[in-house]
Short mmCIF file of C-alpha atoms and ligand atoms in Angstrom, two decimals:
data_model
loop_
_atom_site.label_atom_id
_atom_site.label_comp_id
_atom_site.label_asym_id
_atom_site.label_seq_id
_atom_site.Cartn_x
_atom_site.Cartn_y
_atom_site.Cartn_z
CA MET A 65 -121.41 66.34 34.14
CA PRO A 66 -120.36 65.15 30.37
CA ILE A 67 -117.83 67.17 28.66
CA ASP A 68 -118.53 67.85 24.75
CA ASP A 69 -115.83 68.14 21.98
CA ALA A 70 -116.29 71.66 21.66
CA SER A 71 -115.71 72.31 25.20
CA TRP A 72 -112.27 70.19 25.15
CA SER A 73 -111.13 72.18 22.04
CA GLU A 74 -112.02 75.46 23.45
CA LEU A 75 -110.44 74.37 26.83
CA GLU A 76 -107.33 73.24 24.60
CA ILE A 77 -107.03 76.23 22.49
CA ALA A 78 -107.37 78.36 25.56
CA ALA A 79 -104.11 76.32 27.53
CA ARG A 80 -102.20 76.72 24.36
CA GLU A 81 -102.87 80.50 24.47
CA ALA A 82 -102.15 81.25 27.88
CA SER A 83 -98.96 79.48 27.59
CA GLU A 84 -97.79 82.26 25.29
CA ARG A 85 -98.68 84.78 28.10
CA ALA A 86 -96.03 82.57 30.78
CA TYR A 87 -93.74 84.82 32.76
CA CYS A 88 -90.94 82.46 33.26
CA PRO A 89 -87.78 84.12 32.70
CA TYR A 90 -85.93 81.75 35.09
CA SER A 91 -87.09 78.45 34.34
CA ARG A 92 -88.31 79.35 30.42
CA PHE A 93 -90.53 76.52 31.27
CA ARG A 94 -93.99 77.57 29.49
CA VAL A 95 -97.17 76.26 31.16
CA GLY A 96 -100.97 77.53 30.20
CA ALA A 97 -103.90 75.94 31.94
CA ALA A 98 -107.71 76.33 31.14
CA VAL A 99 -110.53 75.03 33.49
CA LEU A 100 -114.14 74.61 32.39
CA THR A 101 -116.72 75.32 35.30
CA ASP A 102 -119.53 74.06 35.90
CA ASP A 103 -121.60 76.86 34.34
CA GLY A 104 -119.83 76.01 30.93
CA SER A 105 -117.14 78.90 31.20
CA ILE A 106 -113.73 78.97 30.80
CA TRP A 107 -110.69 80.41 32.50
CA SER A 108 -107.24 80.41 31.86
CA GLY A 109 -103.91 81.01 33.72
CA CYS A 110 -100.48 80.89 32.91
CA ASN A 111 -97.04 79.95 35.63
CA VAL A 112 -95.68 83.66 36.75
CA GLU A 113 -92.14 83.42 38.20
CA ASN A 114 -90.60 85.55 40.40
CA ALA A 115 -87.04 86.38 41.22
CA SER A 116 -87.50 85.20 44.63
CA TYR A 117 -87.93 81.54 43.23
CA GLY A 118 -90.59 80.43 45.74
CA LEU A 119 -93.20 82.74 45.16
CA THR A 120 -93.54 81.18 41.87
CA ILE A 121 -97.19 80.38 40.75
CA CYS A 122 -98.21 77.65 38.48
CA ALA A 123 -100.51 77.66 35.59
CA GLU A 124 -103.16 75.67 36.90
CA ARG A 125 -103.77 77.04 40.46
CA ASN A 126 -103.59 80.80 38.55
CA ALA A 127 -106.24 79.72 36.16
CA ILE A 128 -108.32 78.25 38.93
CA PHE A 129 -107.59 80.88 41.19
CA HIS A 130 -109.23 83.00 37.96
CA ALA A 131 -111.90 81.23 38.20
CA VAL A 132 -112.80 81.45 41.97
CA ALA A 133 -112.21 84.95 41.61
CA ALA A 134 -115.02 85.56 39.03
CA GLY A 135 -117.27 83.55 41.51
CA LYS A 136 -117.17 79.88 40.15
CA ARG A 137 -116.55 76.98 42.67
CA VAL A 138 -116.85 73.85 40.44
CA VAL A 139 -114.42 72.95 38.30
CA ILE A 140 -115.28 70.21 35.70
CA ALA A 141 -112.24 69.76 33.70
CA ILE A 142 -108.80 71.34 33.63
CA VAL A 143 -106.28 71.15 30.61
CA VAL A 144 -102.50 71.97 30.96
CA PHE A 145 -100.74 72.85 27.73
CA THR A 146 -96.45 72.59 27.88
CA PRO A 147 -94.81 72.99 24.72
CA THR A 148 -92.82 70.16 25.61
CA ASP A 149 -92.57 66.59 23.25
CA ARG A 150 -94.47 65.05 26.46
CA PRO A 151 -97.46 66.18 28.77
CA THR A 152 -96.79 67.28 31.87
CA ALA A 153 -99.00 66.40 34.54
CA PRO A 154 -99.83 68.58 37.45
CA CYS A 155 -97.62 69.29 40.45
CA GLY A 156 -98.57 67.92 43.77
CA ALA A 157 -99.69 71.29 44.97
CA CYS A 158 -101.82 72.26 41.93
CA ARG A 159 -103.62 68.77 42.25
CA GLN A 160 -104.52 69.28 46.01
CA VAL A 161 -105.77 72.72 44.63
CA ILE A 162 -107.68 71.01 42.15
CA PHE A 163 -109.25 68.75 44.07
CA GLU A 164 -110.75 71.54 46.51
CA PHE A 165 -112.98 72.84 43.70
CA GLY A 166 -113.75 69.24 42.07
CA ALA A 167 -113.43 66.10 43.31
CA ALA A 168 -114.39 64.52 40.08
CA THR A 169 -112.44 67.21 37.85
CA ILE A 170 -110.89 65.44 34.59
CA VAL A 171 -107.22 66.61 34.22
CA ARG A 172 -106.23 66.73 30.69
CA SER A 173 -102.27 67.19 29.87
CA ILE A 174 -101.67 68.07 26.22
CA CYS A 175 -98.24 69.06 24.79
CA ARG A 176 -96.70 69.90 21.27
CA GLY A 177 -96.52 66.19 20.54
CA ARG A 178 -99.16 63.90 19.82
CA GLU A 179 -99.34 62.31 23.42
CA ARG A 180 -101.51 63.32 26.15
CA LEU A 181 -102.76 62.23 29.56
CA GLU A 182 -106.20 62.26 30.90
CA GLU A 183 -107.00 60.97 34.33
CA PRO A 184 -109.53 62.19 36.97
CA ILE A 185 -108.06 64.20 40.15
CA ARG A 186 -108.76 61.25 42.21
CA VAL A 187 -106.43 59.11 40.27
CA LEU A 188 -103.86 61.98 40.58
CA LEU A 189 -104.40 62.52 44.12
CA PRO A 190 -105.35 59.03 45.73
CA GLU A 191 -106.64 59.23 49.08
CA ALA A 192 -107.20 62.87 49.07
CA PHE A 193 -107.79 65.19 51.95
CA GLY A 194 -110.13 67.79 51.04
CA PRO A 195 -113.36 69.96 52.47
CA SER A 196 -115.14 67.06 53.49
CA ASN A 197 -112.57 66.29 55.94
CA LEU A 198 -113.24 69.54 57.59
CA ASP A 199 -117.22 68.96 57.70
CA GLY A 200 -117.69 68.99 61.36
CA SER A 201 -117.03 65.39 62.22
CA PHE A 202 -113.87 65.94 64.04
CA GLN A 203 -115.05 68.31 66.65
N1 THU B 175 -94.97 74.53 36.80
C1 THU B 175 -96.40 74.76 36.23
O1 THU B 175 -97.01 76.22 35.87
N2 THU B 175 -97.21 73.75 36.30
C2 THU B 175 -96.67 72.62 36.78
O2 THU B 175 -97.48 71.79 36.77
C3 THU B 175 -95.43 72.41 36.86
C4 THU B 175 -94.56 73.74 36.92
C5 THU B 175 -94.07 75.98 36.11
C6 THU B 175 -93.79 76.47 37.34
C7 THU B 175 -92.23 77.45 37.10
O3 THU B 175 -92.80 78.29 36.35
C8 THU B 175 -92.01 76.15 35.97
O4 THU B 175 -93.35 75.46 35.64
C9 THU B 175 -90.81 75.32 36.32
O5 THU B 175 -91.15 74.45 37.32
#
């Protein structure tokens, strides 16, 4: 599914706005993410930390879980924004969760600088394990 310029800019705005809502008193690293689902809707999320550090959830997973909780199942694109000089690629756990909801998802990372990253999830997560591994052929 091709993604038009208007959708990309809406995603970028939503990711930037979400980063302003990050709850990150421990790292002070603000992350915002926004996903485009197959019905054209956009869902955002920010990182939410906890005094028990390991309970922290990343912005990317929060955005995807937000979409799934609204009944969406296919993520076409995700934008990650960090207010840094260079773009931030999703962590490994988030790559796995992105793949679960879109084997062809395009991942774009943007920052306050001009640099950006853009890759399909299959490039960020080569030889991925995913839903098709559990399709019954192992039984
Ligand atoms: N974080 C994200 O939200 N997404 C990433 O892709 C990398 C890390 C968050 C988790 C934690 O709140 C903070 O950034 C520092 O790791």
